[in-house]
Amino acid sequence: MNPLLSTAALPAFASIKPEHIQPAMTELLAAASQALERATDAATPADYEQLSATLGVATERLGAAWGAVGHLNAVANTPELREAYNAALPAITEFFTRQGADERLFAKYKAIAQSPAAAQLNPARQQALKHWLRDFVLSGADLTGAAKTRFAAIQERSAELGQQFSEHVLDATDGFAYYASATELAGVPADVLTATRAAAEAEGKDGHKLTLHFPCYLPVMQYAESSALRERLYTAYVTRASELGAKPELDNSAIIEELLRLRHEEAALLGFANFAEAAMVSKMASSPAQVLEFLRDLAARARPFAVKDLAELRAFAATELGLAEMQVWDNAYASEKLKEARYAFSDQEVRQYFTVPRVLQGLFDIIERLFNVKIVEQTAEVWHDSVRFYRLDRAGELVGQFYLDLYARPGKRPGAWMDEVRSRWARPDGVQQTPVAQLVCNFASPVGTKGQERPALLTHDDVTTLFHEFGHGLHHLLTQVNELGVSGISGVEWDAVELPSQFMENFCWEWEVLQQLTQHVDSGEPLPRALFDKMTAAKNFQSGLQTLRQIEFSLFDMRLHAEPGAESAVQAVLDEVRAEVAVSKTAPFNRSQHSFSHIFAGGYSAGYYSYKWAELLSADAWSAFEVEGVFNAATGQRYLQNILEVGGSRDAMDNFKAFRGREPTIDALLRHQGMATA
């Protein structure tokens, strides 16, 4: 009774054990390989429906089972699970590489595209077919002989390296602990003190256990009065998984260099000048040059604001905090103090109003009101007892379901993300499959005080992160497209996939919305209008600095992947980018690239610019709601029908123009970030 072989609608997460992985993957891979042979057999007609029934069913089942394994590897990592995952990874990679490069299958799809029947396919199928033909070429289907063999070897090795990179970051993050005294933690919020003291007590240790997990790391950097403590944590954080880290065996330097070298080699095999050019084929942006121009133009617009931000911060640190020579580990502390002084509030004060139960209820109310659905909690097998499971209904019919995993813990990958359990699909057997998503964050857990557990508290940034991931979730869950390749977020250009997520962040700045999201943890009172007004005034605090930081990441990523040879000069490229766009120097020992999982293990290689690109789209989309009303039913339906429901079945620019009636402009983005000029 292997749970990974179950055909039940939902994975049996609580029942999946490491020993289930190898036998299940062996059986499912065999079935998928047999289906591939049947699909490519001369006796099988070049027919869309036939290929879907023959091959699509088997590969979807394999993908769903492997997805469950990969998800557990990310959120409930153990040595045994990691070993089983890594043992199965090469065979999984080999199959999907082989399928994507199979010239016989490519020929079948080309025959479909060239047949009179192609014109009779519905628009979603036509789009899926167009994407498949493109992806076959990008997967090496046109290669032959040694080139094809080498291409497949690159895919397998790259998957292995990406997994190693991610493991090193996780282990380096989990492996750090510093037991601080109460004196060292002067200024740190009480709930953080309670949580860190409890963590130390659980290990039978004195003091407070500090870690590099963000719910602990960030408040220490923001509030600890001890510059020495901030320096200790900062140094550990920015040297994670590098040659300067505590454990040399976790150094990602060689992995980064090899990954980049392999990516450029892969691009050359496909006939591209560099990896970034290959990556642009499936993006909205037309070329690396266009992306670089976009980023540098935005950097030029943001730079005067960043220079002003930094000058104000340094002056405040020197005169008010006694930090004549402000160090990089002082930035977060000085910034928080400046914000408190300028706007008369702190993140910690605001945090008392955002309890998880209230925020979730308010978020669900917004989704229900805007998109005409009902969210109901259900029970399902989960991977941790803090995980919750919900369904979305519309008019009594199931629309989709999602898991919600909110809290940080050891063995869970840092960050926040949405992932698919399964996608909407009109299955060949006539069954309508509904989508299921996993929404994952890493917030601080509820803390027990005096024998009672208080609800978990979120910063306003945490709330924004939650709304962001729900934007991705809604894009996946509310689709009305029935073709796997273009259902939900599938087939959406990578530099447009952040539009719905960043769009949802805007709700977190609306007074009408925050009244529904807030309830003081002690008094039960909603957020006062006066405090909201201070938050609004501070909304674009240091927006210039923050914009340049994102551009720094994006330029670094694009240059690494657009310049063959950059793999041998990674630090030099990063130093050049910082010299070009940053307004302040960073620590010479900063090795942030060694934990830059987005581009080395997370699918954003030559694509990190997507955040700023899609931010332009989302700001312009939100401007329609600003004009027509945040809860305007007609605007909400227009957004639902033209962005969320159509997913990847239409080009992202066509979706945007259908919603806004025109192409996007940068004006709304600059205005939202307080960088508009008269």
C-alpha positions as MATLAB code, in Angstrom:
seq = 'MNPLLSTAALPAFASIKPEHIQPAMTELLAAASQALERATDAATPADYEQLSATLGVATERLGAAWGAVGHLNAVANTPELREAYNAALPAITEFFTRQGADERLFAKYKAIAQSPAAAQLNPARQQALKHWLRDFVLSGADLTGAAKTRFAAIQERSAELGQQFSEHVLDATDGFAYYASATELAGVPADVLTATRAAAEAEGKDGHKLTLHFPCYLPVMQYAESSALRERLYTAYVTRASELGAKPELDNSAIIEELLRLRHEEAALLGFANFAEAAMVSKMASSPAQVLEFLRDLAARARPFAVKDLAELRAFAATELGLAEMQVWDNAYASEKLKEARYAFSDQEVRQYFTVPRVLQGLFDIIERLFNVKIVEQTAEVWHDSVRFYRLDRAGELVGQFYLDLYARPGKRPGAWMDEVRSRWARPDGVQQTPVAQLVCNFASPVGTKGQERPALLTHDDVTTLFHEFGHGLHHLLTQVNELGVSGISGVEWDAVELPSQFMENFCWEWEVLQQLTQHVDSGEPLPRALFDKMTAAKNFQSGLQTLRQIEFSLFDMRLHAEPGAESAVQAVLDEVRAEVAVSKTAPFNRSQHSFSHIFAGGYSAGYYSYKWAELLSADAWSAFEVEGVFNAATGQRYLQNILEVGGSRDAMDNFKAFRGREPTIDALLRHQGMATA';
ca = [
       0.000    0.000    0.000;
       2.354    2.693   -1.277;
       0.688    6.126   -0.786;
       2.615    7.565   -3.734;
       0.811    5.106   -6.016;
      -2.620    6.108   -4.781;
      -5.001    7.602   -7.336;
      -6.888    9.499   -4.633;
      -7.651   13.150   -5.312;
      -5.196   14.389   -2.645;
      -1.739   13.169   -1.629;
      -1.532   11.195    1.616;
       1.182   13.501    2.944;
       1.182   12.127    6.486;
       1.606    8.573    5.209;
       4.447    9.116    2.742;
       7.740    7.690    4.034;
      11.235    7.755    2.485;
      11.061    4.027    1.783;
       8.012    4.597   -0.470;
       9.875    6.846   -2.907;
      12.122    4.475   -4.862;
       9.558    1.709   -5.542;
       6.835    4.215   -6.437;
       9.043    6.212   -8.793;
      10.321    3.015  -10.414;
       6.762    1.871  -11.148;
       5.509    5.278  -12.306;
       8.576    5.878  -14.479;
       8.078    2.497  -16.138;
       4.442    3.336  -16.856;
       5.367    6.766  -18.231;
       8.120    5.288  -20.417;
       5.684    2.720  -21.814;
       3.180    5.516  -22.495;
       5.875    7.480  -24.333;
       6.601    4.472  -26.549;
       2.902    4.003  -27.303;
       2.490    7.711  -28.076;
       5.404    7.705  -30.517;
       4.509    4.411  -32.181;
       3.631    4.715  -35.853;
       0.258    3.103  -35.138;
      -0.746    6.006  -32.848;
      -2.272    8.827  -34.896;
      -1.008   12.396  -34.625;
      -4.127   13.479  -32.789;
      -4.293   15.949  -29.883;
      -6.845   13.977  -27.875;
      -5.095   10.676  -28.517;
      -1.721   11.935  -27.270;
      -3.327   13.444  -24.196;
      -4.992   10.159  -23.316;
      -1.945    8.042  -24.116;
       0.883   10.121  -22.661;
      -0.687   12.971  -20.701;
      -2.365   10.748  -18.112;
       0.803    8.797  -17.294;
       3.105   11.823  -17.080;
       0.605   13.815  -15.027;
       0.427   10.975  -12.499;
       4.204   10.737  -12.337;
       4.513   14.513  -11.964;
       1.943   14.645   -9.170;
       3.663   11.902   -7.163;
       7.114   13.395   -7.642;
       5.700   16.817   -6.782;
       4.504   15.464   -3.433;
       7.994   14.090   -2.745;
       9.647   17.353   -3.737;
       7.243   19.319   -1.566;
       8.012   17.190    1.501;
      11.712   17.577    0.771;
      11.209   21.368    0.967;
       8.953   21.610    4.028;
       9.720   18.501    6.140;
      13.318   17.683    5.274;
      15.027   14.795    7.073;
      18.285   12.975    6.263;
      16.339    9.870    5.228;
      13.934   11.799    2.984;
      16.784   13.755    1.425;
      18.678   10.560    0.650;
      15.646    8.948   -0.981;
      14.839   12.119   -2.944;
      18.382   12.454   -4.252;
      18.491    8.770   -5.200;
      15.373    9.146   -7.350;
      16.178   12.565   -8.831;
      18.479   11.398  -11.686;
      15.916    8.959  -13.098;
      13.116   11.546  -12.917;
      15.291   14.146  -14.621;
      16.364   11.657  -17.272;
      12.785   10.752  -18.175;
      11.485   14.304  -18.546;
      14.629   15.319  -20.432;
      14.189   12.333  -22.755;
      10.506   13.078  -23.292;
      11.161   16.763  -23.993;
      13.841   15.911  -26.562;
      12.104   12.948  -28.228;
      12.182   13.707  -31.957;
       9.413   11.138  -32.595;
       7.065   12.923  -30.194;
       8.132   16.280  -31.625;
       7.201   14.999  -35.069;
       3.739   14.006  -33.819;
       3.067   17.491  -32.491;
       4.417   19.132  -35.644;
       2.070   16.923  -37.638;
      -0.853   18.071  -35.497;
       0.140   21.715  -35.976;
       0.380   21.287  -39.752;
      -2.886   19.374  -40.115;
      -6.269   20.937  -41.038;
      -7.505   19.809  -37.598;
      -5.220   22.350  -35.902;
      -7.486   25.198  -36.957;
     -10.392   23.466  -35.218;
      -8.660   23.276  -31.841;
     -10.000   25.645  -29.199;
      -7.786   28.667  -28.361;
      -6.367   27.059  -25.212;
      -5.288   23.956  -27.127;
      -3.810   26.067  -29.897;
      -1.769   27.988  -27.330;
      -0.666   24.772  -25.603;
       0.378   23.326  -28.959;
       2.389   26.472  -29.765;
       4.158   26.211  -26.393;
       4.917   22.508  -26.854;
       6.550   23.110  -30.227;
       8.651   25.917  -28.718;
       9.587   23.833  -25.691;
      10.601   20.820  -27.768;
      13.210   23.008  -29.470;
      14.387   24.434  -26.128;
      14.561   20.875  -24.750;
      16.945   19.712  -27.462;
      14.531   17.831  -29.718;
      16.342   19.165  -32.781;
      19.715   17.926  -31.524;
      21.280   14.673  -32.708;
      24.128   12.382  -31.787;
      26.707   13.563  -29.283;
      25.025   16.957  -28.883;
      21.780   15.319  -27.774;
      23.590   13.020  -25.352;
      25.499   15.939  -23.877;
      22.316   18.020  -23.560;
      20.669   15.247  -21.528;
      23.740   14.933  -19.303;
      23.627   18.688  -18.636;
      19.989   18.461  -17.517;
      20.731   15.658  -15.079;
      23.809   17.322  -13.634;
      22.051   20.710  -13.357;
      19.167   19.163  -11.410;
      21.651   17.509   -9.072;
      23.579   20.769   -8.547;
      20.411   22.789   -7.910;
      19.365   20.307   -5.244;
      22.812   20.453   -3.617;
      22.713   24.263   -3.626;
      19.333   24.259   -1.880;
      20.482   21.671    0.677;
      23.576   23.696    1.524;
      21.508   26.831    2.162;
      19.044   24.902    4.323;
      21.787   23.177    6.314;
      23.785   26.374    6.777;
      20.655   28.176    7.987;
      19.608   25.369   10.331;
      23.182   24.799   11.512;
      23.725   28.202   13.105;
      22.831   28.905   16.717;
      24.045   31.533   19.156;
      22.929   31.528   22.775;
      22.698   35.157   23.799;
      22.314   36.573   27.271;
      19.355   38.752   28.216;
      21.735   41.714   28.440;
      22.860   41.249   24.836;
      19.237   41.274   23.713;
      18.337   44.695   25.138;
      15.791   46.346   22.847;
      14.524   43.119   21.256;
      10.701   42.718   21.368;
       9.242   40.674   24.228;
       7.633   38.016   22.040;
      10.978   37.333   20.341;
      12.622   37.042   23.767;
       9.947   34.567   24.835;
      10.377   32.438   21.715;
      14.189   32.427   21.847;
      14.229   31.620   25.553;
      11.814   28.722   24.988;
      14.034   27.434   22.163;
      17.065   27.432   24.479;
      15.145   25.779   27.303;
      13.982   23.030   24.940;
      17.654   22.145   24.480;
      18.461   22.442   28.174;
      20.586   25.557   27.600;
      20.892   28.917   29.280;
      20.142   32.204   27.575;
      18.240   32.744   24.332;
      18.749   30.671   21.181;
      19.217   32.919   18.156;
      19.015   31.455   14.653;
      19.230   32.693   11.061;
      15.571   31.946   10.384;
      13.951   35.235    9.424;
      11.377   35.474   12.260;
      14.358   35.533   14.653;
      17.060   37.151   12.522;
      15.154   40.226   11.331;
      13.821   41.538   14.670;
      17.278   41.148   16.221;
      18.779   43.170   13.373;
      16.039   45.796   13.690;
      15.852   46.185   17.455;
      18.928   44.805   19.269;
      20.873   47.672   20.790;
      24.111   45.693   20.740;
      26.037   46.458   17.548;
      28.332   43.514   18.330;
      25.359   41.129   18.367;
      24.044   42.558   15.115;
      27.488   42.124   13.559;
      27.644   38.503   14.699;
      24.285   37.585   13.176;
      24.802   39.621   10.013;
      28.165   38.001    9.366;
      26.717   34.525    9.807;
      23.731   35.347    7.593;
      25.600   36.821    4.605;
      28.294   34.125    4.617;
      25.884   31.179    4.656;
      26.917   28.346    2.333;
      30.080   30.185    1.270;
      33.829   29.719    1.663;
      33.601   32.090    4.621;
      30.852   30.125    6.372;
      31.204   27.954    9.453;
      31.167   24.676    7.506;
      33.447   24.454    4.434;
      31.571   21.399    3.146;
      28.503   23.609    2.586;
      30.339   26.090    0.326;
      28.288   26.741   -2.834;
      31.138   28.393   -4.792;
      31.964   25.417   -7.001;
      28.259   24.649   -7.538;
      27.594   28.198   -8.760;
      30.491   28.080  -11.200;
      29.561   24.679  -12.591;
      25.867   25.535  -12.903;
      26.640   28.688  -14.867;
      29.101   26.878  -17.100;
      26.535   24.169  -17.841;
      23.809   26.709  -18.588;
      25.954   28.519  -21.127;
      26.958   25.198  -22.691;
      23.294   24.196  -22.929;
      22.463   27.491  -24.663;
      25.327   27.018  -27.123;
      24.084   23.541  -28.024;
      20.702   25.086  -28.839;
      22.301   27.781  -30.999;
      22.044   30.744  -28.639;
      24.859   33.153  -27.800;
      24.229   32.745  -24.064;
      21.790   31.280  -21.547;
      19.897   34.566  -21.102;
      19.016   34.628  -24.809;
      17.563   31.131  -24.535;
      15.615   32.121  -21.420;
      14.025   35.106  -23.190;
      12.293   32.863  -25.740;
       9.516   32.116  -23.232;
       9.378   35.576  -21.604;
       7.455   38.789  -22.327;
      10.753   40.649  -22.676;
      12.251   40.198  -26.119;
      15.975   40.127  -25.300;
      18.582   40.466  -22.531;
      19.396   43.897  -23.965;
      15.799   45.046  -23.439;
      15.869   43.796  -19.836;
      19.182   45.513  -19.121;
      17.844   48.754  -20.584;
      14.687   48.493  -18.447;
      16.688   47.858  -15.273;
      19.206   50.632  -15.904;
      16.472   53.117  -16.755;
      14.680   52.281  -13.516;
      17.975   52.505  -11.606;
      18.596   55.993  -12.994;
      15.115   57.090  -11.898;
      15.549   55.600   -8.413;
      19.123   56.732   -7.759;
      18.401   60.337   -6.645;
      15.860   59.027   -4.134;
      18.298   56.381   -2.890;
      21.078   58.952   -2.442;
      18.688   61.077   -0.382;
      17.555   58.030    1.653;
      21.131   57.105    2.523;
      22.214   60.640    3.414;
      19.260   60.994    5.795;
      19.985   57.619    7.391;
      23.675   58.373    7.927;
      22.937   61.795    9.386;
      20.364   60.350   11.787;
      22.662   57.487   12.823;
      25.486   59.904   13.570;
      23.513   62.537   15.457;
      20.873   60.436   17.220;
      22.436   56.990   17.624;
      26.108   57.819   18.020;
      27.007   55.775   14.929;
      29.489   58.120   13.273;
      30.690   55.287   11.038;
      27.523   53.330   10.337;
      28.290   49.725    9.377;
      26.167   47.500    7.153;
      24.921   45.540   10.172;
      23.656   48.831   11.607;
      21.427   49.633    8.614;
      18.287   47.785    9.694;
      18.593   49.061   13.291;
      19.188   52.671   12.258;
      16.425   52.500    9.645;
      13.906   51.241   12.192;
      14.898   53.975   14.649;
      14.671   56.651   11.933;
      11.240   55.419   10.907;
      10.074   55.489   14.526;
      11.413   59.019   14.961;
      10.022   60.341   11.702;
       6.630   58.666   11.713;
       6.150   57.994   15.443;
       5.463   54.271   15.157;
       7.382   51.014   14.929;
       6.852   47.754   13.087;
       6.506   46.106   16.477;
       3.639   48.413   17.435;
       1.819   47.647   14.187;
       2.455   43.930   14.601;
       0.248   43.747   17.693;
      -2.795   44.373   15.470;
      -2.117   41.628   12.921;
      -3.037   38.302   14.502;
      -3.028   35.341   12.130;
      -6.698   34.369   12.719;
      -7.916   37.913   12.041;
      -5.681   38.430    8.992;
      -6.772   35.137    7.449;
     -10.444   35.875    8.013;
     -10.046   39.331    6.476;
      -8.103   37.944    3.512;
     -10.699   35.256    2.911;
     -13.482   37.852    3.078;
     -11.742   39.932    0.388;
     -11.316   36.930   -1.901;
     -14.924   35.858   -1.392;
     -16.258   39.350   -2.004;
     -14.163   40.141   -5.075;
     -14.223   36.796   -6.861;
     -17.571   35.364   -5.775;
     -16.247   32.240   -4.056;
     -16.617   30.716   -0.595;
     -13.602   29.461    1.406;
     -14.292   26.596    3.811;
     -11.788   24.807    6.055;
     -11.620   21.035    5.607;
      -9.574   18.141    6.905;
      -6.868   16.360    4.933;
      -3.612   14.533    5.540;
      -0.918   17.154    6.138;
       2.857   17.125    6.696;
       2.822   19.115    9.973;
       0.163   19.673   12.595;
       0.201   23.454   12.007;
      -0.828   23.066    8.338;
      -4.436   23.867    7.417;
      -6.492   22.786    4.400;
      -9.317   24.677    2.641;
     -11.649   24.447   -0.339;
     -13.041   27.154   -2.618;
     -16.650   26.813   -3.756;
     -18.726   28.855   -6.169;
     -22.492   28.367   -6.223;
     -22.023   25.104   -4.342;
     -19.522   23.709   -6.866;
     -15.912   22.906   -5.994;
     -13.496   25.388   -7.629;
     -10.227   24.348   -5.983;
      -8.451   23.485   -2.737;
      -5.308   24.631   -0.969;
      -2.951   23.817    1.893;
      -1.655   26.651    4.083;
       1.715   26.215    5.859;
       2.539   29.474    7.634;
       5.300   28.965   10.198;
       9.089   28.604   10.124;
      10.670   25.481   11.593;
      13.852   23.403   11.243;
      13.898   21.273    8.113;
      11.765   23.755    6.171;
      13.262   25.747    3.312;
      13.423   29.523    3.964;
      11.226   31.922    2.029;
       7.640   31.910    0.818;
       6.135   30.278   -2.259;
       3.115   28.777   -3.959;
       3.352   25.356   -5.559;
       0.933   23.135   -7.429;
      -0.391   19.810   -6.168;
      -2.415   19.379   -9.331;
      -3.854   21.604  -12.058;
      -7.287   22.082  -13.555;
      -7.770   19.614  -16.398;
     -10.610   18.140  -18.406;
      -9.174   14.651  -18.224;
      -9.429   12.364  -21.252;
     -11.600    9.986  -19.207;
     -14.242   12.701  -18.918;
     -13.506   13.661  -15.300;
     -13.157   17.371  -14.505;
     -10.028   17.729  -12.352;
      -9.991   20.778  -10.071;
      -6.777   22.551   -9.014;
      -5.012   22.175   -5.662;
      -2.263   24.486   -4.368;
       0.238   24.664   -1.528;
       0.846   28.101    0.010;
       3.993   28.228    2.129;
       5.423   31.005    4.326;
       7.964   31.206    7.160;
       6.377   33.387    9.831;
       7.023   33.329   13.561;
       4.987   30.630   15.321;
       2.469   31.345   18.083;
       4.183   31.837   21.439;
       2.926   30.461   24.737;
       2.928   32.818   27.726;
       1.826   31.923   31.265;
       0.541   28.576   30.093;
      -1.606   30.050   27.323;
      -0.816   30.282   23.635;
      -1.296   33.685   22.086;
      -2.149   33.892   18.393;
       0.802   34.337   16.068;
       1.527   37.953   15.172;
       2.512   39.211   11.731;
       4.404   42.305   10.715;
       2.838   44.369    7.964;
       5.547   42.980    5.651;
       4.428   39.462    6.646;
       0.840   40.345    5.761;
       2.017   41.635    2.385;
       3.919   38.374    1.821;
       0.810   36.355    2.660;
      -1.301   38.357    0.197;
       1.451   37.955   -2.412;
       1.428   34.172   -2.191;
      -2.364   34.130   -2.257;
      -2.155   36.078   -5.518;
      -0.196   33.187   -6.995;
      -2.657   30.764   -5.441;
      -5.680   32.507   -6.943;
      -4.002   32.527  -10.355;
      -3.679   28.747  -10.065;
      -7.031   28.036   -8.404;
      -9.461   30.306  -10.257;
      -8.485   29.348  -13.795;
     -11.223   28.227  -16.140;
      -8.773   26.685  -18.620;
      -8.957   22.911  -19.014;
      -5.626   22.270  -20.792;
      -2.753   21.222  -18.536;
      -0.073   23.123  -20.439;
      -1.816   26.496  -20.092;
      -4.061   26.030  -17.048;
      -3.528   28.363  -14.091;
       0.045   29.653  -13.992;
       1.240   27.012  -16.485;
       2.325   28.591  -19.739;
       2.297   32.118  -18.320;
       5.435   34.025  -19.295;
       7.790   33.969  -16.324;
       8.153   37.747  -16.247;
       4.358   38.098  -16.014;
       3.689   35.350  -13.475;
       4.243   37.788  -10.579;
       1.492   40.147  -11.759;
      -1.366   38.562   -9.736;
       0.825   38.133   -6.656;
       2.078   41.706   -6.576;
      -1.408   42.926   -7.448;
      -2.757   41.399   -4.222;
      -0.167   43.268   -2.131;
      -1.974   46.530   -2.865;
      -4.921   45.526   -0.675;
      -2.614   45.710    2.347;
      -2.452   49.503    1.997;
      -6.185   50.211    1.871;
      -7.888   51.585    5.000;
     -11.141   49.825    4.161;
      -9.222   46.547    3.988;
      -7.033   46.982    7.065;
     -10.091   47.585    9.214;
     -11.080   44.008    8.364;
      -7.581   42.564    8.867;
      -6.708   43.971   12.276;
      -7.557   43.220   15.890;
      -5.153   44.055   18.714;
      -3.869   40.879   20.332;
      -4.742   42.160   23.830;
      -7.502   44.762   23.507;
      -9.258   43.406   20.422;
      -9.404   46.917   18.951;
      -8.908   47.412   15.194;
      -5.969   49.388   13.853;
      -6.471   53.092   14.729;
      -6.798   55.491   11.823;
      -3.976   57.625   13.205;
      -1.582   54.663   13.128;
      -2.681   53.762    9.611;
      -1.999   57.315    8.484;
       1.527   57.051    9.895;
       2.027   53.740    8.062;
       0.812   55.315    4.825;
       3.155   58.256    5.281;
       5.989   55.770    5.768;
       4.943   53.491    2.900;
       7.712   54.656    0.601;
      10.313   54.995    3.355;
      13.658   54.222    1.695;
      11.928   53.140   -1.526;
      14.902   54.398   -3.503;
      17.308   52.162   -1.593;
      14.972   49.188   -1.806;
      14.476   49.624   -5.558;
      18.217   49.770   -6.192;
      18.699   46.628   -4.114;
      16.238   44.694   -6.275;
      17.855   46.067   -9.415;
      21.247   44.959   -8.070;
      19.993   41.378   -7.755;
      18.362   41.530  -11.185;
      21.374   42.984  -12.997;
      23.692   40.473  -11.342;
      21.456   37.599  -12.428;
      21.107   38.862  -16.005;
      24.806   39.577  -16.449;
      25.799   36.152  -15.098;
      23.556   34.483  -17.650;
      24.183   36.870  -20.575;
      27.983   36.881  -20.420;
      29.747   33.585  -21.129;
      32.833   33.488  -18.942;
      31.046   35.170  -16.042;
      31.051   31.815  -14.229;
      34.774   32.311  -13.606;
      34.288   35.809  -12.214;
      31.080   35.661  -10.168;
      32.297   37.885   -7.348;
      33.837   40.331   -9.831;
      30.536   40.626  -11.719;
      28.671   41.242   -8.469;
      31.226   43.869   -7.435;
      30.829   45.613  -10.810;
      27.040   45.620  -10.509;
      27.245   47.059   -7.011;
      29.652   49.736   -8.201;
      27.207   50.606  -10.991;
      23.936   50.851   -9.070;
      24.469   50.730   -5.290;
      24.862   53.999   -3.394;
      26.510   52.447   -0.332;
      29.276   49.903    0.059;
      28.550   46.450    1.419;
      30.806   44.321    3.600;
      33.725   42.788    1.670;
      32.835   39.402    3.171;
      29.206   39.519    1.965;
      28.508   36.388   -0.085;
      24.777   36.801   -0.699;
      25.106   34.996   -4.039;
      25.848   31.759   -2.189;
      22.294   31.684   -0.808;
      20.603   33.235   -3.877;
      18.319   30.223   -4.296;
      15.963   31.994   -6.702;
      18.485   31.891   -9.540;
      20.541   28.828   -8.629;
      17.830   26.473   -7.363;
      14.461   28.129   -7.886;
      13.690   28.651  -11.556;
      14.485   32.392  -11.756;
      17.808   32.092  -13.626;
      17.977   35.007  -16.108;
      14.547   35.874  -14.735;
      14.938   37.666  -11.415;
      14.126   40.923  -13.207;
      10.596   39.493  -13.437;
       9.761   40.939  -10.027;
      10.335   44.521  -11.179;
       8.884   43.845  -14.647;
       5.694   42.371  -13.204;
       5.573   45.095  -10.548;
       5.103   47.566  -13.383;
       2.211   45.437  -14.696;
       0.617   44.988  -11.277;
       0.849   48.691  -10.375;
      -0.845   49.624  -13.627;
      -3.500   46.935  -13.124;
      -4.182   48.181   -9.589;
      -4.617   51.734  -10.869;
      -7.899   50.566  -12.414;
      -9.153   49.649   -8.945;
      -7.923   52.969   -7.565;
     -10.070   54.799  -10.088;
     -13.099   52.491  -10.106;
     -13.116   51.350   -6.451;
     -11.226   48.710   -4.485;
     -14.292   46.487   -4.233;
     -15.937   47.497   -7.495;
     -17.676   44.300   -8.602;
     -17.404   45.034  -12.317;
     -13.669   45.776  -12.076;
     -13.114   42.637  -10.028;
     -14.960   40.530  -12.589;
     -13.017   42.108  -15.439;
      -9.740   41.288  -13.663;
     -10.922   37.767  -12.872;
     -12.020   37.051  -16.436;
      -9.059   38.608  -18.259;
      -6.148   37.773  -15.954;
      -6.900   34.987  -13.463;
      -9.299   32.762  -15.380;
      -7.410   32.677  -18.681;
      -4.012   31.799  -17.194;
      -1.488   30.908  -19.874;
      -4.076   30.254  -22.585;
      -3.403   33.707  -24.038;
      -0.231   35.823  -24.165;
       0.245   37.937  -21.032;
       0.272   41.202  -22.987;
      -3.061   40.294  -24.577;
      -4.458   39.520  -21.125;
      -3.270   42.866  -19.800;
      -4.660   44.828  -22.730;
      -7.984   43.025  -22.421;
      -8.173   44.160  -18.793;
      -6.799   47.719  -19.084;
      -7.648   48.483  -22.713;
      -4.035   49.470  -23.476;
      -0.420   48.451  -22.959;
       1.177   49.064  -19.529;
       3.145   52.199  -18.646;
       5.720   52.845  -15.923;
       3.823   55.835  -14.474;
       1.793   53.897  -11.902;
       4.868   52.034  -10.620;
       6.827   55.247  -10.028;
       3.821   56.874   -8.383;
       3.183   53.891   -6.089;
       6.806   53.941   -4.958;
       6.909   57.686   -4.364;
       9.407   58.251   -7.162;
       7.253   60.111   -9.631;
       8.661   63.420  -10.818;
       6.658   66.455  -11.772;
];
